[in-house]
Amino acid sequence: MKIVCSKNDLLAGVNIVMKAVPSKTSMPILECILINAEDGEIKLTVNDMELGIETKVKGNIEEAGMIAIEAKLFAEIVRKLPNDDITIDVSDDLKVKITCQKAKFDLIGLDGNTFSFLPDINKNESIYISQFSLREIINQTLFSVADNDKTKILTGELIEVNGSNLRVASLDGFRISIRNITLKEEFGNVKVIVPGKTLSEISKILTGGLEDMVNISFTENHILFEFDNTVVVSRLIEGEFFKIDKMISNDYETKVKVNRNELMSAIDRATLLAKEGNIKPIILNINDDAMNIKMNSFIGSMDEDVDVDKEGGNLVIGFNPKFIIEALRAIDDEEVDIYFVNSKSPCFIKNEELSYIYLIVPVNINTNVN
Amino acid sequence: MKIVCSKNDLLAGVNIVMKAVPSKTSMPILECILINAEDGEIKLTVNDMELGIETKVKGNIEEAGMIAIEAKLFAEIVRKLPNDDITIDVSDDLKVKITCQKAKFDLIGLDGNTFSFLPDINKNESIYISQFSLREIINQTLFSVADNDKTKILTGELIEVNGSNLRVASLDGFRISIRNITLKEEFGNVKVIVPGKTLSEISKILTGGLEDMVNISFTENHILFEFDNTVVVSRLIEGEFFKIDKMISNDYETKVKVNRNELMSAIDRATLLAKEGNIKPIILNINDDAMNIKMNSFIGSMDEDVDVDKEGGNLVIGFNPKFIIEALRAIDDEEVDIYFVNSKSPCFIKNEELSYIYLIVPVNINTNVN
């Protein structure tokens, strides 16, 4: 195999596929990038069996072929080469020569035939959505995916299509994050659970705007994202997602409308008194004048009144401050509405159109109130 | 004590004195910031006994007094308060109330009388230099200070004044970095060893330009930096510095003039093949056509020709690549001259005026040359 690519084109492609390189594995081939120069196309692929990414790179194929090269080293070499044409020349015995201007690297590659290619996908159902919107709804819900995998389903996000409605949701046992978005066309019905890691990586390589579309296809076991010159394939998580509709209620006893930034800053300040590993609840005391934010710890205490428009009765309720801040951070609105039932029931931060719903379970503060 | 300061003024002062907060100590008072509001001045002080910093902050003293507060917590609180006036109100029983707009923090302080104030300094000799120049010569030599303290002297830098010449030097057993600078006036003779940590912190808080001066005073045991509203006092390291003049030689057999960026980039690329913890030498092969840069490791090999103007004989010599890169990075010149004697003797990177001299000891490459 012998190809010539500009450094910038090659680096752009490498940066995309690198997102699928696993951090640790016992199989060297999974840590490789496959360069496949056949049929007039140069394709880069990384596949760790859960998540696979393939992207096309512009360049000249002087001799067709393929080679697998340790991905991190190859990426570093491309990054540090001068801004000029890079030639990759592979001999029959897998010796790889990378040259650019006067710099020459000699490496040993792995046989491309031992590489796990992306699976062939029989698309059952497809939708399309702007890269911008998909990136947004991922980032606005991904934070409440559970990061351990005791319950595998919780490490993924629900992606559900019903006609023109796309719903993305995650929950970790303490909170639920839901985003609804209206698609430009009617599609069928789909309900899958996508690994959080896949969505995290997809959101990093989807750099396009509102006009740049991404096609999403679904099969029994896989989800496929296609955009620009790139294909991302991920395994789905098997099983049935929690029935989140049953967890959502529209009843409330107290509703407050509050400036999002003010509330977020006040809670952020209060958490200074909770040292790491010693999570203290933030106590919201909703009274006739304001919502008082209070934090007590062995370090000291903090309190601050935040102006609110209140509807309904007074209430004292405690929360893990991180959960409130993460939900508020995922919202763009200047003002948010928070709905409460009582000090033992979850609160809901949601808008009228229900384009977002954040449910947060409170903390028992009987022993914490002074 | 009761004072009112604007958030910005208070934060600027806090950020300066925080540089003296030790990372770990068994004495809580050493991790504190002292707020001293007396004689119409508000002073912030942090002192870990090796390095002490004091700075004045604008503000109103409503009631004179002083208090010591845990520095990191206080800094975080000031940072996260709204951009408005901050009131610090201390009761006789050391309760500290910090308020800003509607936010209120209640903390417990420590008695200011238990704080270690900065030592009184009897200045023997003083010089002055621009903040810019001092910051530059520190950053251009500090990287070769030894970071362990088996030989305490090596963890400091030599600062030597002879009339109008200021020399700063550090060495770590493998290399020596020397900077000479001409002061605007004649001063006396001084020769001290200043802890690397002190110089590192000083270089971070010296943000002024060529017109902003810093006064440096010396005593038997201390060095004192005075600039703007800030005083920094550091203990000196006792002992006699190595006789670096005897280590510097002007003889050479081979001299090359090379583009600094080209050489730095080539070596930087080559080090990709040396994984951490497995330092491989970079081999320079100076021949009639060019200087060839070569690196061999179990990962692969890299080589690259760099154009040079050569004077003298051919030479093959090996170096720890990091040492060459750090020296080149500390130089601003587009081209540098490197002087060699033979493959066992140190090389010198220096200019004609000797405003910089970087000595680097080679690595034995007999077993490494292919």
XYZ file of C-alpha atoms in Angstrom:
740
model
C 0.000 0.000 0.000
C 1.217 3.493 -0.750
C -0.839 6.642 -0.246
C -0.222 10.387 -0.076
C -2.520 12.664 1.975
C -2.166 16.228 3.129
C -1.379 16.475 6.838
C -4.557 18.451 7.510
C -6.891 15.988 5.777
C -5.254 13.011 7.424
C -5.266 14.628 10.861
C -8.963 15.582 10.587
C -9.813 11.949 9.795
C -7.561 10.551 12.499
C -9.096 12.853 15.113
C -12.570 11.510 14.270
C -11.796 7.794 14.392
C -9.589 8.147 17.498
C -12.813 8.592 19.508
C -13.381 4.838 19.245
C -9.952 3.784 20.540
C -10.554 1.920 23.815
C -8.570 3.123 26.810
C -7.494 -0.392 27.710
C -7.790 -3.747 26.049
C -5.837 -6.968 25.936
C -6.062 -7.201 22.137
C -3.501 -5.001 20.347
C -5.543 -5.013 17.133
C -8.401 -3.166 18.910
C -5.996 -0.309 19.654
C -5.154 0.045 15.984
C -6.308 2.330 13.259
C -6.957 0.533 9.973
C -5.907 2.376 6.842
C -7.727 0.841 3.902
C -6.890 2.162 0.441
C -9.043 0.285 -2.030
C -11.513 1.062 -4.825
C -10.161 4.589 -5.072
C -11.065 5.442 -1.453
C -8.870 5.918 1.604
C -10.790 4.884 4.708
C -9.663 5.084 8.340
C -11.388 2.744 10.795
C -11.210 2.126 14.525
C -13.455 -0.522 16.074
C -13.432 -1.720 19.674
C -16.396 -4.078 18.981
C -18.821 -1.893 20.977
C -18.232 1.303 19.024
C -16.765 1.562 15.538
C -15.983 4.678 13.506
C -15.022 4.857 9.855
C -14.211 8.001 7.908
C -13.007 8.762 4.406
C -9.917 10.866 3.814
C -8.902 12.660 0.615
C -5.593 11.595 -0.907
C -3.827 9.730 -3.703
C -3.602 5.967 -3.759
C -0.367 5.025 -5.477
C -0.726 1.368 -4.542
C -3.884 -0.191 -3.079
C -3.770 -2.154 0.163
C -4.367 -1.916 3.863
C -2.477 -1.828 7.132
C -3.301 -1.572 10.850
C -1.114 0.770 12.920
C -1.153 1.435 16.669
C -3.662 4.267 16.786
C -2.257 6.551 19.497
C 1.270 6.501 18.087
C 0.016 7.073 14.538
C -2.159 9.994 15.672
C 0.783 11.596 17.520
C 3.069 11.194 14.517
C 0.540 12.786 12.136
C -0.048 15.615 14.624
C 3.657 16.421 14.927
C 4.625 16.174 11.264
C 5.096 19.400 9.278
C 2.098 20.904 7.503
C 2.712 19.215 4.145
C 1.970 16.020 2.198
C 2.435 12.806 4.176
C 3.375 9.585 2.366
C 2.555 6.220 3.938
C 4.369 3.357 2.263
C 3.820 -0.228 3.432
C 5.954 -3.164 2.327
C 4.685 -6.738 1.969
C 6.223 -7.657 5.324
C 4.171 -4.934 7.109
C 6.990 -2.415 7.450
C 5.460 1.046 7.460
C 7.428 4.061 6.276
C 5.852 7.446 7.014
C 7.578 10.408 5.380
C 6.876 14.123 5.317
C 9.449 16.612 4.056
C 12.717 15.398 5.582
C 11.161 13.442 8.468
C 11.053 9.641 8.151
C 9.389 7.215 10.569
C 9.822 3.432 10.333
C 7.279 1.335 12.198
C 5.919 -2.196 12.115
C 2.195 -2.515 11.361
C -0.290 -5.322 11.926
C -1.972 -7.335 9.187
C -5.151 -5.476 8.139
C -6.899 -8.838 7.596
C -6.894 -9.459 11.368
C -8.810 -6.209 11.929
C -12.486 -6.311 12.946
C -14.297 -4.440 10.214
C -17.515 -2.602 10.944
C -20.536 -4.957 10.849
C -22.802 -4.944 7.822
C -25.971 -3.169 8.778
C -29.463 -3.959 7.483
C -31.234 -0.736 8.252
C -34.742 -1.277 9.674
C -35.685 2.324 10.200
C -33.917 5.643 9.582
C -34.409 9.221 10.703
C -32.474 12.388 10.143
C -31.834 15.353 12.370
C -29.439 18.298 12.349
C -26.006 17.678 13.833
C -26.548 20.692 16.076
C -29.825 19.403 17.540
C -28.517 15.898 18.134
C -25.404 17.250 19.856
C -27.574 19.498 22.029
C -30.035 16.867 23.239
C -27.202 14.467 23.983
C -25.317 17.013 26.080
C -28.517 18.077 27.820
C -29.289 14.575 29.095
C -26.046 12.609 29.174
C -24.991 13.820 32.642
C -27.592 11.667 34.385
C -26.471 8.407 32.777
C -25.161 6.108 35.521
C -21.428 5.597 35.199
C -21.174 2.201 36.813
C -22.686 -0.782 35.068
C -24.339 -2.699 37.890
C -27.532 -2.119 35.972
C -26.356 -2.084 32.393
C -29.496 -0.305 31.149
C -28.734 2.749 33.302
C -25.408 3.268 31.494
C -27.333 3.990 28.304
C -29.824 6.544 27.083
C -33.300 5.836 25.787
C -33.759 7.038 22.211
C -37.397 6.844 21.185
C -39.010 7.910 17.911
C -42.790 8.223 17.606
C -43.722 9.722 14.260
C -42.194 13.167 14.304
C -41.283 13.153 18.005
C -37.804 12.208 19.178
C -37.332 11.619 22.881
C -33.979 11.155 24.608
C -33.896 10.201 28.288
C -31.498 9.005 30.950
C -31.847 8.151 34.618
C -29.487 7.101 37.375
C -31.794 6.256 40.259
C -31.766 9.778 41.716
C -32.945 11.793 38.735
C -34.367 11.579 35.231
C -33.446 13.857 32.334
C -35.763 13.995 29.330
C -35.578 16.015 26.128
C -38.269 16.024 23.414
C -37.662 17.399 19.958
C -39.871 17.606 16.877
C -38.368 16.130 13.711
C -38.989 17.683 10.318
C -40.792 14.590 8.987
C -42.880 11.684 10.200
C -40.917 8.518 10.823
C -41.963 5.133 12.258
C -41.652 3.932 15.844
C -38.305 3.075 17.395
C -37.248 2.484 20.986
C -33.617 1.617 21.711
C -31.035 2.028 24.476
C -27.728 3.476 23.273
C -24.546 3.254 25.398
C -23.695 6.580 27.055
C -20.111 6.257 25.825
C -21.290 6.108 22.196
C -23.356 9.266 22.622
C -20.535 11.040 24.421
C -18.142 10.348 21.535
C -20.752 11.149 18.863
C -21.410 14.525 20.464
C -17.701 15.318 20.233
C -17.338 14.562 16.525
C -20.651 16.121 15.455
C -19.315 19.604 14.855
C -21.866 20.655 12.221
C -24.605 23.256 12.581
C -28.364 23.367 12.074
C -27.999 22.849 8.310
C -25.722 19.814 8.561
C -27.737 16.654 8.882
C -26.949 13.293 10.432
C -28.777 10.118 9.397
C -29.550 7.708 12.196
C -30.484 4.106 11.338
C -31.556 1.341 13.682
C -31.298 -2.428 13.527
C -32.008 -5.177 16.001
C -28.630 -4.780 17.673
C -27.016 -1.637 16.308
C -27.448 2.072 15.836
C -25.734 3.740 12.897
C -24.894 7.427 12.524
C -23.928 8.702 9.054
C -22.764 12.264 8.405
C -20.228 13.990 6.179
C -17.654 11.284 5.313
C -18.129 9.406 8.551
C -20.027 6.331 9.748
C -20.374 5.493 13.435
C -21.756 2.080 14.426
C -22.547 1.167 18.005
C -24.034 -1.858 19.665
C -27.300 -1.246 21.491
C -27.848 -2.197 25.113
C -30.287 -5.092 25.344
C -33.286 -4.977 27.627
C -36.289 -2.801 28.299
C -35.888 0.759 29.567
C -37.666 1.897 32.736
C -41.221 3.129 32.232
C -40.382 6.765 32.747
C -43.860 7.989 31.778
C -45.154 6.417 34.995
C -42.570 8.317 37.037
C -43.611 11.691 35.693
C -46.494 13.486 37.344
C -48.131 16.801 36.572
C -49.496 17.382 40.076
C -47.845 19.948 42.281
C -48.482 21.866 45.494
C -45.840 24.576 45.035
C -44.449 26.116 41.894
C -41.646 28.684 41.746
C -40.392 30.679 38.799
C -36.770 31.673 39.335
C -33.864 33.239 37.449
C -31.761 30.265 36.403
C -28.370 31.966 36.750
C -29.140 33.409 40.170
C -30.198 30.057 41.541
C -27.265 28.261 39.969
C -24.739 30.792 41.374
C -26.236 30.651 44.864
C -26.104 26.843 44.968
C -22.617 26.863 43.475
C -21.428 29.166 46.290
C -23.102 27.042 48.938
C -21.324 23.886 47.773
C -17.993 25.463 48.756
C -18.861 24.317 52.271
C -19.268 20.679 51.251
C -15.851 19.167 50.824
C -15.423 16.296 48.415
C -16.618 12.960 49.679
C -18.827 14.679 52.231
C -21.962 15.526 50.269
C -24.214 17.841 52.229
C -27.727 18.648 51.050
C -28.677 22.096 49.961
C -31.834 23.165 51.763
C -34.438 25.188 49.874
C -36.829 27.038 52.165
C -39.650 28.402 50.023
C -41.525 31.037 51.979
C -43.727 33.993 51.181
C -40.823 36.385 50.580
C -38.257 34.349 48.687
C -36.584 30.979 48.316
C -33.859 30.713 50.947
C -30.851 28.566 49.998
C -28.996 27.137 52.975
C -26.013 24.847 53.475
C -24.596 23.730 56.828
C -21.416 21.780 57.307
C -18.656 21.429 59.850
C -16.777 24.127 57.931
C -19.460 26.749 58.387
C -22.802 27.776 57.011
C -24.060 29.740 54.040
C -27.421 31.164 53.259
C -28.850 33.335 50.562
C -32.299 34.503 49.504
C -33.213 34.115 45.851
C -36.222 36.000 44.472
C -38.988 33.767 43.157
C -42.549 34.015 41.836
C -44.337 31.521 44.034
C -47.606 29.697 43.468
C -48.977 27.397 46.192
C -47.796 26.636 49.713
C -44.512 27.078 51.617
C -42.051 24.192 51.665
C -38.695 23.123 53.072
C -36.881 20.515 50.934
C -33.294 19.256 50.550
C -31.370 18.162 47.459
C -27.961 16.970 46.402
C -26.728 20.337 45.078
C -24.875 18.742 42.148
C -28.119 17.342 40.740
C -29.841 20.735 40.734
C -26.833 22.487 39.199
C -26.392 19.913 36.428
C -30.069 20.166 35.454
C -30.006 23.983 35.479
C -26.813 24.008 33.428
C -28.496 21.892 30.726
C -31.225 24.503 30.240
C -30.865 27.654 28.130
C -33.903 29.574 29.407
C -33.329 32.672 31.498
C -36.106 31.679 33.889
C -37.135 28.189 34.906
C -40.205 26.758 36.619
C -39.716 24.252 39.423
C -42.646 22.142 40.622
C -42.799 20.575 44.100
C -45.325 18.275 45.829
C -43.865 17.860 49.319
C -40.466 17.419 50.969
C -40.382 13.675 50.208
C -41.426 13.765 46.546
C -39.294 14.575 43.515
C -39.273 18.071 42.080
C -39.639 18.735 38.377
C -37.833 21.406 36.404
C -39.712 21.620 33.112
C -41.105 24.055 30.602
C -44.682 24.286 29.362
C -43.974 22.667 25.987
C -42.266 19.796 27.859
C -39.265 20.050 25.554
C -37.324 19.392 28.766
C -38.250 17.612 31.977
C -35.723 17.143 34.785
C -36.908 15.075 37.750
C -34.769 15.164 40.915
C -35.377 13.049 44.028
C -34.952 15.020 47.284
C -32.707 14.148 50.226
C -34.161 13.516 53.670
C -33.177 16.587 55.686
C -34.909 15.864 58.994
C -31.559 15.405 60.678
C -29.925 18.285 58.826
C -32.263 21.210 59.412
C -31.080 23.531 62.161
C -12.704 43.738 62.684
C -15.025 44.905 59.962
C -13.923 45.785 56.436
C -15.561 46.368 53.058
C -13.642 45.683 49.808
C -14.755 45.368 46.229
C -14.750 41.762 45.033
C -12.223 42.559 42.291
C -9.716 44.257 44.607
C -10.013 41.539 47.216
C -9.703 38.756 44.642
C -6.612 40.324 43.040
C -4.927 40.442 46.453
C -6.017 36.937 47.400
C -4.685 35.522 44.118
C -1.265 37.017 44.867
C -0.851 35.779 48.446
C -2.331 32.337 47.633
C 0.965 31.543 45.880
C 2.544 31.051 49.313
C -0.045 28.596 50.640
C 1.779 25.287 51.216
C 0.242 22.223 49.596
C 0.466 20.219 52.797
C 1.342 21.039 56.356
C 0.453 19.795 59.792
C -0.077 23.310 61.163
C -3.508 24.741 60.251
C -2.304 28.326 60.808
C 0.199 27.963 57.915
C -2.717 27.243 55.561
C -4.415 30.478 56.559
C -4.613 33.888 55.037
C -4.186 36.693 57.587
C -6.403 39.719 57.077
C -4.896 42.602 58.997
C -6.836 45.876 59.045
C -4.834 48.355 61.071
C -3.374 51.855 60.673
C -5.707 52.545 57.770
C -4.333 49.656 55.685
C -5.832 46.300 54.777
C -3.065 43.733 54.364
C -3.371 40.103 53.291
C -0.539 37.759 54.298
C 0.293 34.112 53.762
C 3.500 32.696 55.243
C 4.623 29.068 55.237
C 7.914 30.022 56.970
C 9.964 29.407 53.795
C 8.048 31.814 51.571
C 5.857 34.669 52.746
C 3.765 37.077 50.672
C 2.012 40.219 51.858
C -0.086 42.526 49.727
C -2.204 45.608 50.386
C -5.827 45.752 49.280
C -7.996 48.831 48.833
C -11.095 48.996 51.013
C -12.823 50.627 53.994
C -11.923 49.703 57.543
C -15.047 50.111 59.641
C -13.431 48.459 62.649
C -9.711 47.701 62.974
C -8.527 44.183 63.808
C -7.229 40.992 62.307
C -8.291 37.424 61.622
C -6.785 34.296 60.072
C -9.049 32.296 57.728
C -8.394 29.002 55.947
C -6.863 30.308 52.737
C -8.232 27.936 50.085
C -11.805 28.194 51.360
C -11.589 31.983 51.643
C -10.185 32.269 48.119
C -12.972 30.088 46.699
C -15.637 32.092 48.505
C -14.292 35.414 47.214
C -14.022 33.962 43.702
C -17.632 32.776 43.669
C -19.275 35.832 45.261
C -21.092 38.307 42.984
C -19.126 41.176 41.488
C -19.952 43.707 44.214
C -18.758 44.960 47.630
C -17.810 42.219 50.071
C -18.140 42.845 53.819
C -16.039 40.828 56.272
C -17.256 41.164 59.823
C -15.435 39.382 62.666
C -16.803 39.065 66.199
C -14.657 38.924 69.341
C -15.077 35.141 69.469
C -13.572 34.757 65.954
C -16.861 34.215 64.143
C -16.447 35.476 60.602
C -19.434 36.713 58.607
C -18.793 37.315 54.907
C -21.626 39.022 53.046
C -22.083 40.170 49.472
C -25.484 41.190 48.123
C -27.818 38.520 49.496
C -25.173 35.846 50.065
C -24.016 35.236 53.653
C -21.223 32.921 54.797
C -20.575 32.097 58.463
C -17.190 30.629 59.279
C -14.886 30.253 62.257
C -11.514 31.991 61.970
C -8.268 31.503 63.846
C -6.696 34.054 66.187
C -4.516 36.399 64.108
C -2.034 36.616 66.998
C -1.031 32.986 66.420
C -0.065 33.803 62.813
C 3.595 33.917 61.770
C 4.138 37.436 60.490
C 6.760 38.156 57.871
C 10.224 38.553 59.414
C 11.669 42.030 59.855
C 14.316 42.504 57.210
C 17.514 44.514 57.577
C 18.403 45.119 53.982
C 22.120 44.689 53.275
C 22.049 45.348 49.572
C 19.323 46.227 47.078
C 18.998 46.186 43.322
C 16.145 46.918 40.983
C 15.161 45.381 37.696
C 12.069 45.418 35.498
C 9.380 42.881 36.347
C 9.493 41.702 32.741
C 13.233 41.002 32.772
C 13.157 39.213 36.113
C 10.252 37.039 34.994
C 12.086 36.209 31.763
C 15.407 35.186 33.288
C 13.639 33.067 35.891
C 11.600 31.201 33.278
C 14.655 30.780 31.048
C 16.673 28.980 33.738
C 14.240 27.480 36.231
C 13.655 24.261 34.264
C 17.089 22.887 35.155
C 16.656 23.250 38.905
C 16.703 19.773 40.459
C 13.303 18.861 41.857
C 14.403 16.463 44.550
C 16.293 17.782 47.529
C 18.991 15.193 48.063
C 21.395 18.044 47.417
C 19.517 21.024 48.755
C 21.645 23.531 46.826
C 20.520 22.042 43.496
C 16.878 22.873 44.304
C 17.768 26.568 44.198
C 19.079 29.055 41.678
C 22.220 31.094 41.977
C 21.524 34.827 41.873
C 24.755 36.789 41.593
C 25.228 40.557 41.276
C 28.588 42.028 40.269
C 28.283 45.740 39.710
C 25.873 46.106 36.841
C 25.838 42.409 35.908
C 23.134 40.074 37.155
C 23.681 36.374 36.644
C 21.074 33.683 37.280
C 22.064 30.029 37.032
C 20.742 26.572 37.837
C 22.122 23.077 37.417
C 20.844 19.575 38.051
C 23.874 17.380 37.429
C 23.123 16.876 33.722
C 22.991 20.468 32.503
C 23.606 24.063 33.479
C 21.464 27.042 32.486
C 22.924 30.521 32.786
C 21.479 33.925 31.963
C 23.384 37.218 32.208
C 21.650 40.572 32.145
C 22.973 44.113 32.442
C 21.319 46.240 35.118
C 20.693 49.944 34.600
C 22.979 50.954 37.494
C 26.032 49.735 39.339
C 25.277 47.822 42.506
C 27.549 45.975 44.949
C 28.398 42.271 45.017
C 25.862 39.657 46.066
C 25.821 35.874 45.718
C 22.861 33.926 47.086
C 20.951 30.704 46.417
C 17.180 31.206 46.155
C 14.763 28.256 46.389
C 13.343 27.284 42.983
C 9.828 27.288 44.456
C 10.189 30.956 45.465
C 11.290 31.933 41.965
C 8.534 29.880 40.375
C 5.873 31.664 42.444
C 7.479 35.098 41.959
C 7.461 34.638 38.194
C 3.721 33.949 38.346
C 2.808 37.097 40.282
C 5.207 39.436 38.445
C 2.794 40.443 35.705
C 4.303 43.882 34.992
C 6.164 44.983 31.879
C 9.514 46.581 31.117
C 8.508 49.835 32.845
C 7.319 48.198 36.077
C 10.194 47.727 38.468
C 10.778 45.254 41.267
C 13.187 45.971 44.121
C 15.227 43.011 45.312
C 16.949 43.203 48.698
C 19.277 40.700 50.293
C 20.083 39.857 53.896
C 22.100 37.108 55.514
C 19.208 34.658 55.349
C 16.503 36.200 53.216
C 15.709 37.665 49.837
C 12.978 40.280 49.596
C 11.034 41.287 46.479
C 9.022 44.506 46.589
C 6.735 45.636 43.763
C 3.374 47.359 43.413
C 1.585 46.744 46.743
C 3.286 43.433 47.363
C 6.209 42.141 49.430
C 7.598 38.629 48.991
C 10.088 37.290 51.526
C 11.881 33.990 51.083
C 14.521 32.162 53.030
C 17.757 31.588 51.188
C 19.356 28.157 50.810
C 22.533 27.955 52.892
C 25.795 26.763 51.411
C 28.080 27.549 48.542
C 26.956 27.112 44.935
C 28.959 24.980 42.513
C 31.809 26.774 40.750
C 30.081 26.950 37.402
C 32.756 29.147 35.824
C 35.098 26.189 35.998
C 32.583 23.997 34.154
C 32.283 26.366 31.228
C 34.812 26.102 28.434
C 35.226 28.087 25.235
C 37.073 25.382 23.317
C 35.278 23.479 20.616
C 35.984 21.149 17.715
C 32.638 21.452 15.937
C 30.209 24.330 15.771
C 26.814 24.266 14.060
C 24.415 27.110 13.390
C 20.856 25.794 13.100
C 17.302 27.068 12.862
C 15.976 26.714 16.389
C 12.395 25.803 15.454
C 13.432 23.199 12.891
C 15.698 21.438 15.338
C 13.137 21.612 18.133
C 10.370 20.182 15.902
C 12.559 17.349 14.636
C 13.565 16.308 18.156
C 9.988 16.669 19.361
C 8.830 14.279 16.626
C 11.586 11.798 17.407
C 10.593 11.600 21.082
C 7.256 10.082 20.052
C 9.162 6.811 19.818
C 10.392 7.011 23.412
C 7.564 6.008 25.703
C 7.485 7.446 29.200
C 9.861 5.809 31.636
C 11.965 4.502 28.758
C 14.198 7.446 27.883
C 16.040 6.846 24.647
C 18.824 9.163 23.503
C 18.452 11.289 20.420
C 21.468 10.795 18.201
C 22.899 13.779 16.346
C 25.082 12.811 13.398
C 26.837 15.943 12.184
C 28.246 15.309 8.724
C 29.243 17.391 5.756
C 25.717 17.669 4.361
C 23.504 18.206 7.391
C 22.847 17.249 10.974
C 20.956 13.958 11.017
C 18.574 13.445 13.961
C 17.933 9.792 14.769
C 15.928 7.907 17.382
C 15.679 4.117 17.695
C 13.379 2.274 20.061
C 11.489 -0.993 20.207
C 8.516 0.892 18.711
C 10.348 1.877 15.552
C 12.851 4.386 14.306
C 12.790 7.969 13.116
C 15.334 10.035 11.306
C 15.439 13.472 9.807
C 18.081 15.732 8.297
C 18.257 19.294 9.585
C 20.202 21.902 7.622
C 23.159 23.413 9.488
C 26.101 25.707 8.894
C 28.989 23.604 10.119
C 32.438 24.647 11.265
C 34.961 21.977 12.273
C 34.867 18.177 12.133
C 32.103 15.585 11.862
C 30.649 14.121 15.053
C 28.133 11.581 16.350
C 26.751 12.404 19.810
C 23.698 11.414 21.872
C 21.561 13.448 24.270
C 18.498 13.146 26.444
C 16.077 14.827 23.990
C 14.188 16.616 26.773
C 17.299 18.538 27.813
C 17.916 19.857 24.293
C 14.265 20.814 23.805
C 14.014 22.644 27.132
C 17.142 24.679 26.408
C 15.981 25.565 22.877
C 12.539 26.537 24.183
C 14.150 29.013 26.622
C 15.818 30.892 23.753
C 14.116 33.493 21.562
C 16.665 33.672 18.734
C 15.669 32.306 15.350
C 19.068 30.658 14.919
C 21.290 29.174 17.606
C 24.942 28.147 17.734
C 25.810 24.799 19.288
C 29.431 24.030 20.236
C 30.787 20.480 20.578
C 34.169 19.074 21.624
C 33.695 15.295 21.241
C 31.022 12.666 21.871
C 31.853 12.452 25.606
C 32.007 16.181 26.421
C 29.135 18.549 27.091
C 27.780 20.710 24.295
C 27.118 24.413 24.746
C 24.233 26.361 23.277
C 25.215 30.005 23.684
C 25.255 33.333 21.895
C 28.243 35.585 21.302
C 27.321 38.096 24.003
C 26.976 35.182 26.459
C 23.602 36.500 27.595
C 22.679 32.810 27.626
C 24.768 29.668 28.067
C 23.164 26.222 28.181
C 25.510 23.330 28.921
C 24.186 19.802 28.315
C 26.025 16.584 29.173
C 25.787 13.903 26.442
C 24.579 10.313 26.829
C 26.855 7.404 26.028
C 25.487 5.972 22.791
C 28.021 3.244 22.052
C 25.392 0.597 22.689
C 22.665 2.524 20.961
C 24.100 3.312 17.566
C 22.924 0.938 14.863
